[in-house]
PQR file of N, CA, C, O and H, with PARSE charges and radii, in Angstrom:
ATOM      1  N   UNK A   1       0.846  -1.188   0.000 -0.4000 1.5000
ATOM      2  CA  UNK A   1       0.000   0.000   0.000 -0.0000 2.0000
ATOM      3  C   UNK A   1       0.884   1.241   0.000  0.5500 1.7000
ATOM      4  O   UNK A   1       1.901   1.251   0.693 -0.5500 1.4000
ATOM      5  N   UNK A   2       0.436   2.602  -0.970 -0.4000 1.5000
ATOM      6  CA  UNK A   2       0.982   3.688  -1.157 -0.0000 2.0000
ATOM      7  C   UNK A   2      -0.141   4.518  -0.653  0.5500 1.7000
ATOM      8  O   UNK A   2      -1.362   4.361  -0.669 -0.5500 1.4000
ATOM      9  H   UNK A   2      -0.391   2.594  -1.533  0.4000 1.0000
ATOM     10  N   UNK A   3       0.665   5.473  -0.187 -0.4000 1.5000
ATOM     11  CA  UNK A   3      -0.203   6.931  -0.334 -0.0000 2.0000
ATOM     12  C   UNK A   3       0.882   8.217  -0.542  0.5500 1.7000
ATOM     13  O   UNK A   3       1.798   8.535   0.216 -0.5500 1.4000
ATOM     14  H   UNK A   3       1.656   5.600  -0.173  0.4000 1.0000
ATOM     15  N   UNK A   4       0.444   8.908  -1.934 -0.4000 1.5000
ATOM     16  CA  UNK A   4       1.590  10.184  -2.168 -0.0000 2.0000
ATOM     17  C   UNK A   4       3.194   9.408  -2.590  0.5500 1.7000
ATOM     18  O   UNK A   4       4.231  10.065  -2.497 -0.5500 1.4000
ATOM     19  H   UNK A   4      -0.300   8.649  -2.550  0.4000 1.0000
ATOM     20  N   UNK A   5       3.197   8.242  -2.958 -0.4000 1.5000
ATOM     21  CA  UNK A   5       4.074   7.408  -2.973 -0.0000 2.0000
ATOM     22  C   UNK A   5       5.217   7.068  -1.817  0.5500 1.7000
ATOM     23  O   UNK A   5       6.426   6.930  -2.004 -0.5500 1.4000
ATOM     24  H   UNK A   5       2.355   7.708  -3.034  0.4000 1.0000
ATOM     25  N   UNK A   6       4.537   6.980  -0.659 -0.4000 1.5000
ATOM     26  CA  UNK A   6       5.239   6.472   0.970 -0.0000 2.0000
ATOM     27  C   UNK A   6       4.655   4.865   1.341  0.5500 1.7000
ATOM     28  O   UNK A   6       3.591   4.325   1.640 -0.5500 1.4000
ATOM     29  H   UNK A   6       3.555   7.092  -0.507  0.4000 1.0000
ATOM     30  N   UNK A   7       5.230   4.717   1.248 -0.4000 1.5000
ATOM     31  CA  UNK A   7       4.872   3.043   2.006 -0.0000 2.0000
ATOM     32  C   UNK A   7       3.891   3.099   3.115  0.5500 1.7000
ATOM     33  O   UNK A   7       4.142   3.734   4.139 -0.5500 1.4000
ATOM     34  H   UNK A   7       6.095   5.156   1.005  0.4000 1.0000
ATOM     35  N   UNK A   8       2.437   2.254   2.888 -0.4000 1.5000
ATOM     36  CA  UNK A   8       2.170   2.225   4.348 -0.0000 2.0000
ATOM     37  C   UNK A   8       2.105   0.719   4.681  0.5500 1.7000
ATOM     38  O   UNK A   8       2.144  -0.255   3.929 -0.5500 1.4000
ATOM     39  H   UNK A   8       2.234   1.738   2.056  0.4000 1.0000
ATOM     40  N   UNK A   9       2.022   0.786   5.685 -0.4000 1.5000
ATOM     41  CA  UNK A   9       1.461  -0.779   6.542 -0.0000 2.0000
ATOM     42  C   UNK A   9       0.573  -0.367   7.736  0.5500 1.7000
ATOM     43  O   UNK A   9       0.435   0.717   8.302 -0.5500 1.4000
ATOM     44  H   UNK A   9       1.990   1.577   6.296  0.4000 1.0000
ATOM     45  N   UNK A  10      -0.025  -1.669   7.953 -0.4000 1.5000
ATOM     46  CA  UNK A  10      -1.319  -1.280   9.093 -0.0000 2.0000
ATOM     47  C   UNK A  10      -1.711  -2.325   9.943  0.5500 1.7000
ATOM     48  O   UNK A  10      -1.792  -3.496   9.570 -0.5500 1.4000
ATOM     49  H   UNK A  10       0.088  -2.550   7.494  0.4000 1.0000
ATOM     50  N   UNK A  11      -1.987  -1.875  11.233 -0.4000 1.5000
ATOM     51  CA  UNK A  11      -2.346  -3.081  12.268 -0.0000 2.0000
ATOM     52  C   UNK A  11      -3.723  -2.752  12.707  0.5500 1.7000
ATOM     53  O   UNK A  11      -4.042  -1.594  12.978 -0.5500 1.4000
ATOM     54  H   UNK A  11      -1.921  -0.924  11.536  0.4000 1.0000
ATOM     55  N   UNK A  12      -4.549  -3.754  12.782 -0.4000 1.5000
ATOM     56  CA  UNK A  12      -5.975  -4.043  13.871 -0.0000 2.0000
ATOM     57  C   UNK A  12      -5.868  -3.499  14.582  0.5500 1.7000
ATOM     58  O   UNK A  12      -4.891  -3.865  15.236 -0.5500 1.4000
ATOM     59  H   UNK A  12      -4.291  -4.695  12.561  0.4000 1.0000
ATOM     60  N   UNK A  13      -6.642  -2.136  15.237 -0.4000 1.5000
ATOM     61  CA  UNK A  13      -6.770  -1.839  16.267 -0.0000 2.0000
ATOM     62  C   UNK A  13      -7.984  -2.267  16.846  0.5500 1.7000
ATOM     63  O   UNK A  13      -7.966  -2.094  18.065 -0.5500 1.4000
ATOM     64  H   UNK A  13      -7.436  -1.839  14.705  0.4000 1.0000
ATOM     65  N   UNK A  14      -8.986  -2.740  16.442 -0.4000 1.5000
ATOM     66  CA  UNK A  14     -10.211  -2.961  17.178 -0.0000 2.0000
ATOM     67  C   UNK A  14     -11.284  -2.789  15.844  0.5500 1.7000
ATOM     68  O   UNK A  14     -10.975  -2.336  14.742 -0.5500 1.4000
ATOM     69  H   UNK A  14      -9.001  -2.881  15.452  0.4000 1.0000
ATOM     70  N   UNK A  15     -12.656  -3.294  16.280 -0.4000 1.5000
ATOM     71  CA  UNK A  15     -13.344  -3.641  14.745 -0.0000 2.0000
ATOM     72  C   UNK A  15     -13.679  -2.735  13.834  0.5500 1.7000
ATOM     73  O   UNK A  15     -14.541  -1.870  13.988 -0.5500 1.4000
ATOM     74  H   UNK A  15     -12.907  -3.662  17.176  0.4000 1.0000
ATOM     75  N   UNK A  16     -12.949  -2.926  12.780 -0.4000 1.5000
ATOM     76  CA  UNK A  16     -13.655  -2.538  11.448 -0.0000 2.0000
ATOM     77  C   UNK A  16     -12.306  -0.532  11.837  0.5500 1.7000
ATOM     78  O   UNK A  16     -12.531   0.628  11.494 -0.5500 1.4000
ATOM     79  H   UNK A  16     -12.249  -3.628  12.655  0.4000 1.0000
ATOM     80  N   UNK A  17     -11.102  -1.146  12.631 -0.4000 1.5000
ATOM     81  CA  UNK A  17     -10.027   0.035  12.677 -0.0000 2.0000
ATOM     82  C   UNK A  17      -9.101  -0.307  12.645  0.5500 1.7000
ATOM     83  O   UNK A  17      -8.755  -1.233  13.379 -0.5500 1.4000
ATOM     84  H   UNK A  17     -10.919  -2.089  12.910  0.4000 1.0000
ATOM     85  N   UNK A  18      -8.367   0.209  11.884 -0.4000 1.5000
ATOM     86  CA  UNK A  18      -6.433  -0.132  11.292 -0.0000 2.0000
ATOM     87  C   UNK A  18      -5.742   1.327  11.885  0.5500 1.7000
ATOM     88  O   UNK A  18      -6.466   2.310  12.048 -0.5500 1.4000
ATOM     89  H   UNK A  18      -8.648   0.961  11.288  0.4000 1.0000
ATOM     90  N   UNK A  19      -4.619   1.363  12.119 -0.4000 1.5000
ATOM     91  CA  UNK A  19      -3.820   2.573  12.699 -0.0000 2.0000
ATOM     92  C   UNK A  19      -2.728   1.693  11.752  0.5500 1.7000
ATOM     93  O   UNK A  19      -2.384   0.515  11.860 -0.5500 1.4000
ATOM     94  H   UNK A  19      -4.031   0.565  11.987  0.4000 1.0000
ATOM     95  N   UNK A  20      -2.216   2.991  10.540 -0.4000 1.5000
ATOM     96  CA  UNK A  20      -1.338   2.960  10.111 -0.0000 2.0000
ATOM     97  C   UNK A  20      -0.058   3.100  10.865  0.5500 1.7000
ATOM     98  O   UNK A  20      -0.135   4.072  11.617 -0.5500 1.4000
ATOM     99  H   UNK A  20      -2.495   3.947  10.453  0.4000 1.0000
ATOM    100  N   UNK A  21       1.112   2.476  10.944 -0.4000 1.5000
ATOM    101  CA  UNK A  21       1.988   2.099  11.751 -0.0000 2.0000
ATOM    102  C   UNK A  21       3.145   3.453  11.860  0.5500 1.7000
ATOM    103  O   UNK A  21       3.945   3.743  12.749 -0.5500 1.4000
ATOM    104  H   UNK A  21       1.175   1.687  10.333  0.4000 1.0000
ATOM    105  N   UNK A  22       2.881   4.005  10.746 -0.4000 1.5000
ATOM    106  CA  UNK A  22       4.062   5.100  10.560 -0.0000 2.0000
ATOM    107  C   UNK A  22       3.423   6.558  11.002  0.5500 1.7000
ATOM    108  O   UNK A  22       4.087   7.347  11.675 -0.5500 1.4000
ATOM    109  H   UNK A  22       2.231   3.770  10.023  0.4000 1.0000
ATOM    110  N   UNK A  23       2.321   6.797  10.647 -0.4000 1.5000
ATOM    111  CA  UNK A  23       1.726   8.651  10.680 -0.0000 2.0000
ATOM    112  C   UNK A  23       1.190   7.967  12.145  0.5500 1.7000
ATOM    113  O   UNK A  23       1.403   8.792  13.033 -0.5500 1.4000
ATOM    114  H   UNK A  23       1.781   6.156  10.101  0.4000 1.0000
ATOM    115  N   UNK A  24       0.700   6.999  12.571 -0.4000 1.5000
ATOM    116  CA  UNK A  24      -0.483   6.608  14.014 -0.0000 2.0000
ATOM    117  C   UNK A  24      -1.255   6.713  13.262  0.5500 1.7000
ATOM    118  O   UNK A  24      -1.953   5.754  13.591 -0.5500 1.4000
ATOM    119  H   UNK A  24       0.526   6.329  11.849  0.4000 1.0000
ATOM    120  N   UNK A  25      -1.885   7.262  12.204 -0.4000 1.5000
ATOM    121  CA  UNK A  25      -3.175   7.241  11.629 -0.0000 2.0000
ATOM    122  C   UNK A  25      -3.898   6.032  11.407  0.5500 1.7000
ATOM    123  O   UNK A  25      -3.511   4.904  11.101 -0.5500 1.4000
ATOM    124  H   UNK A  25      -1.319   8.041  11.936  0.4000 1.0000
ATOM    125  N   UNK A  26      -5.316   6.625  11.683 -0.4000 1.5000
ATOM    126  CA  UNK A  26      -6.186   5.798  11.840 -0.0000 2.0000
ATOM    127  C   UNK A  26      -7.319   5.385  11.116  0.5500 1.7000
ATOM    128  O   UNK A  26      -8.068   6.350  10.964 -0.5500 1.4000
ATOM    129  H   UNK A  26      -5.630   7.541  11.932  0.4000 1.0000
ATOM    130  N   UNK A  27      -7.810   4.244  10.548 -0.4000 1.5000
ATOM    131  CA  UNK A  27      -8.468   4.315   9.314 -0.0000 2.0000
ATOM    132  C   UNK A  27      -9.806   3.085   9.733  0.5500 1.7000
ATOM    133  O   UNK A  27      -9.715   2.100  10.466 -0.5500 1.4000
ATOM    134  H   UNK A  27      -7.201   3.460  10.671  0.4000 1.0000
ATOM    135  N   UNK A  28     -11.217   3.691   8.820 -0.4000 1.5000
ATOM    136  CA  UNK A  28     -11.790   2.528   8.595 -0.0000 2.0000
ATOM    137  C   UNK A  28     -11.874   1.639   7.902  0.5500 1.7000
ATOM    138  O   UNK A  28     -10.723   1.498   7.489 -0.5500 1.4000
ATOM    139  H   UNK A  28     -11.291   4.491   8.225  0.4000 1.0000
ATOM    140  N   UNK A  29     -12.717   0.597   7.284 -0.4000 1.5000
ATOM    141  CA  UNK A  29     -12.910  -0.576   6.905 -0.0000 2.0000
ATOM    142  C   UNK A  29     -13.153   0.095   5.309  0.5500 1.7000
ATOM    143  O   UNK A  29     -12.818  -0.414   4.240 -0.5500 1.4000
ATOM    144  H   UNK A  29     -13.652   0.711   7.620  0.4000 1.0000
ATOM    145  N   UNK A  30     -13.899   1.502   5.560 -0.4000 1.5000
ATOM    146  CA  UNK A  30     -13.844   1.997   3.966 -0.0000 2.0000
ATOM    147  C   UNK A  30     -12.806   2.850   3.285  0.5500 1.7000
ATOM    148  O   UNK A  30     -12.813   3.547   2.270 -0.5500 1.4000
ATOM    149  H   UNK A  30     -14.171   1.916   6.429  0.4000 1.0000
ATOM    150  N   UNK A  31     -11.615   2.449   4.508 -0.4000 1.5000
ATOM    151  CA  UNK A  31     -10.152   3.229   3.959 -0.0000 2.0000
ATOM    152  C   UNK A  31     -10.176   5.034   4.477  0.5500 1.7000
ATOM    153  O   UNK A  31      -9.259   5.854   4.461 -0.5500 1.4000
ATOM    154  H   UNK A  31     -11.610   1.883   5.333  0.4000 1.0000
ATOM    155  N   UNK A  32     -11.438   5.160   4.856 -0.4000 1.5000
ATOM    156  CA  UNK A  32     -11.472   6.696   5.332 -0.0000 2.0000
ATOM    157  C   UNK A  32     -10.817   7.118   6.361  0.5500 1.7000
ATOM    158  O   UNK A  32     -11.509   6.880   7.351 -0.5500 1.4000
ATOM    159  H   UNK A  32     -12.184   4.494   4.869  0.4000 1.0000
ATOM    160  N   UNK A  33      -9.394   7.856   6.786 -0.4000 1.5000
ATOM    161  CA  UNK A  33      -8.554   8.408   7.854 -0.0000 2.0000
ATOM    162  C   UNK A  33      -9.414   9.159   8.763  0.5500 1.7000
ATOM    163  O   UNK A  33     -10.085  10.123   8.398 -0.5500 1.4000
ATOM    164  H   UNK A  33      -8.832   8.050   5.982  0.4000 1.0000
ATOM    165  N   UNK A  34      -9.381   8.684   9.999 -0.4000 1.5000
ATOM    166  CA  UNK A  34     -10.462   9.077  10.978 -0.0000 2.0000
ATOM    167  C   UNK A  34      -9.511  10.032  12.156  0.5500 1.7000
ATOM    168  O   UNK A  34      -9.943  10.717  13.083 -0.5500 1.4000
ATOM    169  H   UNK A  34      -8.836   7.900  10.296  0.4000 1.0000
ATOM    170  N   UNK A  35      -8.396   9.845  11.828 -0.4000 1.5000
ATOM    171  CA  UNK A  35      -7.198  10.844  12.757 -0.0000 2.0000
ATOM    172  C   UNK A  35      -6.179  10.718  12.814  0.5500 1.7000
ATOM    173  O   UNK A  35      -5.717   9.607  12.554 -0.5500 1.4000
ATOM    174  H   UNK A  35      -8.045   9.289  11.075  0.4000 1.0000
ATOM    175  N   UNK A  36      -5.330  11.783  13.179 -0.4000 1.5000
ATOM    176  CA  UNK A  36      -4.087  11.817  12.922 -0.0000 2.0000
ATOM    177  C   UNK A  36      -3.593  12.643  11.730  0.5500 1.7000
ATOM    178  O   UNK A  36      -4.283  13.567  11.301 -0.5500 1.4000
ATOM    179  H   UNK A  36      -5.705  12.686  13.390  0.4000 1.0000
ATOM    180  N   UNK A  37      -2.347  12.309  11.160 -0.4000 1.5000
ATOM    181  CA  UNK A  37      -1.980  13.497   9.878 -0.0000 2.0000
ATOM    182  C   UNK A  37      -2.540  13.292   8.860  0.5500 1.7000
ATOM    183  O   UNK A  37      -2.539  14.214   8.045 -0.5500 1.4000
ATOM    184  H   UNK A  37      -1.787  11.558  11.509  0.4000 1.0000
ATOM    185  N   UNK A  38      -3.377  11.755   8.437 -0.4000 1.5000
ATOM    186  CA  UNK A  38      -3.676  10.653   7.477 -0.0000 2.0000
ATOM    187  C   UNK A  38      -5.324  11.694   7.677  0.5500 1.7000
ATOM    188  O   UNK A  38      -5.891  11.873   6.599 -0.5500 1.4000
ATOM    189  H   UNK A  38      -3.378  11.007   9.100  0.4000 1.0000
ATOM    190  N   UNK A  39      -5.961  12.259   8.790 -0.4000 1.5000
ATOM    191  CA  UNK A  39      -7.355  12.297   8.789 -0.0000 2.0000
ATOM    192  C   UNK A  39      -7.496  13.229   7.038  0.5500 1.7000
ATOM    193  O   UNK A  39      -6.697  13.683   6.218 -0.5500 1.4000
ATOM    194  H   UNK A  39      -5.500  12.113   9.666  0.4000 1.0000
ATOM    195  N   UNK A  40      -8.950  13.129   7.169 -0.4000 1.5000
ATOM    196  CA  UNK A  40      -9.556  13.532   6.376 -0.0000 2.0000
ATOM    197  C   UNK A  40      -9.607  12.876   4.497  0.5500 1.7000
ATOM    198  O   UNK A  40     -10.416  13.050   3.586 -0.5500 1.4000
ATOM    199  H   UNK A  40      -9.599  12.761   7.835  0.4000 1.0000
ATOM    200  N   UNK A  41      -8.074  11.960   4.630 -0.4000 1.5000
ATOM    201  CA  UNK A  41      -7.698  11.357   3.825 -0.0000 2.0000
ATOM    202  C   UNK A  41      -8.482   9.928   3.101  0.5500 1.7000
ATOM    203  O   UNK A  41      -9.139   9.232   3.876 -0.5500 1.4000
ATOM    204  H   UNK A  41      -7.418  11.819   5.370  0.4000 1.0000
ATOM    205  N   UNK A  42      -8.429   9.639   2.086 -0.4000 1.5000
ATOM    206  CA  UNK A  42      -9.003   8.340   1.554 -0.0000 2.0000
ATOM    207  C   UNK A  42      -8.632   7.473   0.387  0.5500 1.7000
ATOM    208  O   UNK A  42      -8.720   7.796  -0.797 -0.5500 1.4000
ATOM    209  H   UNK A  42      -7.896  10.205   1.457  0.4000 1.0000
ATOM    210  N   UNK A  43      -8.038   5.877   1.063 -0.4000 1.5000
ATOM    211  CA  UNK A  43      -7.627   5.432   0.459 -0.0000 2.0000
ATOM    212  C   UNK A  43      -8.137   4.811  -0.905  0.5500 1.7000
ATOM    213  O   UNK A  43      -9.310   4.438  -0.947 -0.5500 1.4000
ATOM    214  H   UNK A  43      -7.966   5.615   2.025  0.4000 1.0000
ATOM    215  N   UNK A  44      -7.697   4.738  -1.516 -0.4000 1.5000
ATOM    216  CA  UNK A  44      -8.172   3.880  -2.817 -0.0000 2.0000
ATOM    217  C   UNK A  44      -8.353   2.581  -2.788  0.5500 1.7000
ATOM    218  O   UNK A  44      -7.436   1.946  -2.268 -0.5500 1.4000
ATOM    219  H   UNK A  44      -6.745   5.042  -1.481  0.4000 1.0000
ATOM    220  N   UNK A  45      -9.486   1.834  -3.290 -0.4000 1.5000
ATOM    221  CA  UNK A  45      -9.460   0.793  -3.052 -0.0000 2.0000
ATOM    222  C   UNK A  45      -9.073   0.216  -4.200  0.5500 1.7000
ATOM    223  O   UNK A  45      -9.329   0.707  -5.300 -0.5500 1.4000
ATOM    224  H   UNK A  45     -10.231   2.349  -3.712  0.4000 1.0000
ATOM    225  N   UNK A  46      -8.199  -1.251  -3.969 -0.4000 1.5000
ATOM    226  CA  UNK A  46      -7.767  -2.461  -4.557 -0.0000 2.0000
ATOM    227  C   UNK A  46      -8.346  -3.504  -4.970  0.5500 1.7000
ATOM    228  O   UNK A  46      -8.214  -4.533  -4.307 -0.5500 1.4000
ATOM    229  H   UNK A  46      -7.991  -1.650  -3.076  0.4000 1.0000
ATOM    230  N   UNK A  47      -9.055  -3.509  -6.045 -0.4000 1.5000
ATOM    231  CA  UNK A  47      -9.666  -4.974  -6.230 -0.0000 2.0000
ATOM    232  C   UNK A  47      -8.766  -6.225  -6.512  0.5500 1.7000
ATOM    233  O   UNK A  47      -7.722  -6.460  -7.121 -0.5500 1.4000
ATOM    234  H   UNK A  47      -9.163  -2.674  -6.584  0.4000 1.0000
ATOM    235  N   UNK A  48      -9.890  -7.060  -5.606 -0.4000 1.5000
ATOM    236  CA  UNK A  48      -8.670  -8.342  -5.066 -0.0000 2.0000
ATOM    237  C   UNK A  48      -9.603  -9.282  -5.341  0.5500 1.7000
ATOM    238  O   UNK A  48     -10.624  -8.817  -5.849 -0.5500 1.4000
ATOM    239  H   UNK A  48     -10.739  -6.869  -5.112  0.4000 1.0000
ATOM    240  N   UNK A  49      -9.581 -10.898  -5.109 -0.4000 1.5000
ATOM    241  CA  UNK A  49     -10.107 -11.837  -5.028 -0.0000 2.0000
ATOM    242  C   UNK A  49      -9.079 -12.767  -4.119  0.5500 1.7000
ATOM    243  O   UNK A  49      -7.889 -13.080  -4.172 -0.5500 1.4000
ATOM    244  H   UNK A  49      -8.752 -11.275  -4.696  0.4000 1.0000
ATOM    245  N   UNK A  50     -10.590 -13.121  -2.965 -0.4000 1.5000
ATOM    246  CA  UNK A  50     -10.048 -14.606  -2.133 -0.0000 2.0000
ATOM    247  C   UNK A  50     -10.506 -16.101  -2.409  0.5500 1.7000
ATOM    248  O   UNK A  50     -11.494 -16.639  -1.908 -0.5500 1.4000
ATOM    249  H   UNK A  50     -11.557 -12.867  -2.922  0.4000 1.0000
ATOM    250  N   UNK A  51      -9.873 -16.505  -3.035 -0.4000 1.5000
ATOM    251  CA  UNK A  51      -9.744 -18.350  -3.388 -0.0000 2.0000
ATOM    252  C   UNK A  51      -9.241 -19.224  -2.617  0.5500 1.7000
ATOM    253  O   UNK A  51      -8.172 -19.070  -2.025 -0.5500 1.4000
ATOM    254  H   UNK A  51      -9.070 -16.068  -3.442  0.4000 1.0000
ATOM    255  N   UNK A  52      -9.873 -20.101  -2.557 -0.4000 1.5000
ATOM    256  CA  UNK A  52      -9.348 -21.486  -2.497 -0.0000 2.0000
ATOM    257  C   UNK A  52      -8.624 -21.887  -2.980  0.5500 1.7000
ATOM    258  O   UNK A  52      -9.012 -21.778  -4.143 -0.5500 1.4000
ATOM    259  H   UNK A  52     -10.741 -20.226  -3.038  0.4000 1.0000
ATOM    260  N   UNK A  53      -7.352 -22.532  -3.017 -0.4000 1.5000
ATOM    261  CA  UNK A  53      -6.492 -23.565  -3.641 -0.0000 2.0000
ATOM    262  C   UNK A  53      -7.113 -24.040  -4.770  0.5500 1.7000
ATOM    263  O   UNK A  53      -6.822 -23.533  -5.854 -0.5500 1.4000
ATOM    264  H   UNK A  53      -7.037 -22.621  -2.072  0.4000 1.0000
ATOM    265  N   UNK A  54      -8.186 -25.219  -4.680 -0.4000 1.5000
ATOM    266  CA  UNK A  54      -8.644 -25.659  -5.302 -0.0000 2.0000
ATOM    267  C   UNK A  54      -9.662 -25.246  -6.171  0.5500 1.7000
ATOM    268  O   UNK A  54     -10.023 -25.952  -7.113 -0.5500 1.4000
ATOM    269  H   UNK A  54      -8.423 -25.630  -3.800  0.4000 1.0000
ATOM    270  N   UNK A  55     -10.228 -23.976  -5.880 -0.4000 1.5000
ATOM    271  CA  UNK A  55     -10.848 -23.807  -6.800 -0.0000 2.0000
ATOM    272  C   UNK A  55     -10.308 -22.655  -8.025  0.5500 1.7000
ATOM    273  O   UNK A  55     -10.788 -22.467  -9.143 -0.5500 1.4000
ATOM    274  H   UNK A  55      -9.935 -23.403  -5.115  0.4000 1.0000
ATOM    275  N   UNK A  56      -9.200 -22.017  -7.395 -0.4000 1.5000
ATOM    276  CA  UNK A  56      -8.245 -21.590  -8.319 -0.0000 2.0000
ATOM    277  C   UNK A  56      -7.577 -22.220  -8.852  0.5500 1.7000
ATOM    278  O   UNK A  56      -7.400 -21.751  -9.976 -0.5500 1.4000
ATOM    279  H   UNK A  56      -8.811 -22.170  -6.487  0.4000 1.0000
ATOM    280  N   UNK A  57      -6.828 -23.455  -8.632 -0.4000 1.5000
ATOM    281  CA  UNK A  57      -5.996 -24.508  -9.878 -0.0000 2.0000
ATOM    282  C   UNK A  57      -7.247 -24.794 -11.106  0.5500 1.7000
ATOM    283  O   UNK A  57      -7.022 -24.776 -12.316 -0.5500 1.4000
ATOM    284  H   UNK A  57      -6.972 -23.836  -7.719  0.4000 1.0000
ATOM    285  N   UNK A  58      -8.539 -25.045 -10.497 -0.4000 1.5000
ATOM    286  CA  UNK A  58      -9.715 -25.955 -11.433 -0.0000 2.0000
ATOM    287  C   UNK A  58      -9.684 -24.885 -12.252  0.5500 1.7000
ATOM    288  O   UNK A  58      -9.785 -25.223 -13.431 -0.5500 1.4000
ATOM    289  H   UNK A  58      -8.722 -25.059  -9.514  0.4000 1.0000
ATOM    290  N   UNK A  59      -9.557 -23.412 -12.033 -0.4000 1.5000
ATOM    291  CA  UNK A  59      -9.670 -22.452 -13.642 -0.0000 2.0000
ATOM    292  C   UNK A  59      -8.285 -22.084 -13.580  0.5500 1.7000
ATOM    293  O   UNK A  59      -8.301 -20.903 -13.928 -0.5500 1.4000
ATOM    294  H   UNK A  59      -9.475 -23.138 -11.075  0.4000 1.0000
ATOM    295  N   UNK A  60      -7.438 -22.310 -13.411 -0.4000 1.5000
ATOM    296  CA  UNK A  60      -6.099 -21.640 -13.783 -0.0000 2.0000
ATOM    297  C   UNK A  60      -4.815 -23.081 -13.594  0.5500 1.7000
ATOM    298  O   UNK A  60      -3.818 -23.012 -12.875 -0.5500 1.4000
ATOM    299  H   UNK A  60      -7.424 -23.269 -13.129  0.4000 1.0000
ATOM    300  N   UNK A  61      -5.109 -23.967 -14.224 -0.4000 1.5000
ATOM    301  CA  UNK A  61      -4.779 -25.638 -14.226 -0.0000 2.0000
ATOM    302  C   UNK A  61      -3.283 -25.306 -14.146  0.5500 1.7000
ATOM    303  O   UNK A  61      -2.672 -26.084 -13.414 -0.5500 1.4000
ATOM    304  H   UNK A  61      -5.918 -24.023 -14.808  0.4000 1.0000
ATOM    305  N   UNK A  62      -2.410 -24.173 -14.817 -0.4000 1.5000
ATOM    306  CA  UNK A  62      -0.953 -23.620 -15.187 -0.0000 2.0000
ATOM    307  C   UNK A  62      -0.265 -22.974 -14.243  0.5500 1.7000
ATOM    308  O   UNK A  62       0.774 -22.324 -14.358 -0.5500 1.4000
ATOM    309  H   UNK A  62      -2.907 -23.541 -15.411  0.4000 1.0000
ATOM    310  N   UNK A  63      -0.812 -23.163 -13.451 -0.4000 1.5000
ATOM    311  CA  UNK A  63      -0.576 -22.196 -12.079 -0.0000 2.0000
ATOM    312  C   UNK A  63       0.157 -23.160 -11.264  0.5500 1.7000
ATOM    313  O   UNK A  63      -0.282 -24.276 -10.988 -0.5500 1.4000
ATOM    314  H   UNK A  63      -1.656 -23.692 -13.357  0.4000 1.0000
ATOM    315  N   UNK A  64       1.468 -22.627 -10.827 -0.4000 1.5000
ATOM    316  CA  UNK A  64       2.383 -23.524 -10.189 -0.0000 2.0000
ATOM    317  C   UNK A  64       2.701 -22.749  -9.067  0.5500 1.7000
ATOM    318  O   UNK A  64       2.627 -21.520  -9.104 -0.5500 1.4000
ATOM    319  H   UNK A  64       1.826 -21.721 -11.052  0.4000 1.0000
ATOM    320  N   UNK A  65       3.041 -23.358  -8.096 -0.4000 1.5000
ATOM    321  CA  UNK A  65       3.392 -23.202  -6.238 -0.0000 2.0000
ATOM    322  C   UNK A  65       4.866 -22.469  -6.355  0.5500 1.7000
ATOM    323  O   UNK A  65       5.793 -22.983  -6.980 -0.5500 1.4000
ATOM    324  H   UNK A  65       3.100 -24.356  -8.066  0.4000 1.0000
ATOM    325  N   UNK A  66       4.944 -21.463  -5.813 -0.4000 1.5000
ATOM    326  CA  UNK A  66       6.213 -20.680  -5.893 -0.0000 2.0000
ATOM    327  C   UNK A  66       7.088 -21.161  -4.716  0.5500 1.7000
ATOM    328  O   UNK A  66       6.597 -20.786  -3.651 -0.5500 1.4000
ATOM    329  H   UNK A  66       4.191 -21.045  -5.304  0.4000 1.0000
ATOM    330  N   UNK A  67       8.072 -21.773  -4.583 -0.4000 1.5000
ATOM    331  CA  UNK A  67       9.056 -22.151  -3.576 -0.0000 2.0000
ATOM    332  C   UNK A  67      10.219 -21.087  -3.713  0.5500 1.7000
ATOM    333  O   UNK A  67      10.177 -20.423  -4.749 -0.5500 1.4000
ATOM    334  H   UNK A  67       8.472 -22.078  -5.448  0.4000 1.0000
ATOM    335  N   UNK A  68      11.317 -20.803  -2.776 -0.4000 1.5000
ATOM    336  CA  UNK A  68      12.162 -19.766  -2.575 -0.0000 2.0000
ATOM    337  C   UNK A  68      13.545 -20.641  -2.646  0.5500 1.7000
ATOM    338  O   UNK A  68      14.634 -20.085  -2.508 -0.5500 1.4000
ATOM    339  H   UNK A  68      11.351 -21.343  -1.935  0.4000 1.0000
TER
END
């Protein structure tokens, strides 16, 4: 995650609240900065998808397990 091109990261503070780790800022579930230097601010959202293993190999059969 970017904002203004700065790195963020974010921890659970309690439901449906993230406190970005670097400004303290504090955010909801709809990315809206609720305080701190971040307030008034709003993140963009990311479209994502959550799968299963299995039901992602059954449409994507080419898809191989990344080892390091």
């Amino acid at each position: 995650a970017r904002l203004d091109g700065a790195p963020l990261a974010f921890a659970r503070v309690g439901p449906g609240r993230f406190r970005e780790t670097h400004s303290g800022s504090t955010f909801d579930l709809e990315g809206r900065g609720l305080d701190g230097p971040l307030r008034d601010r709003t993140l963009t959202r990311v479209e994502s998808l959550l799968s299963e293993w299995y039901g992602w190999f059954a449409h994507h059969a080419a898809t191989t397990i990344w080892q390091p």
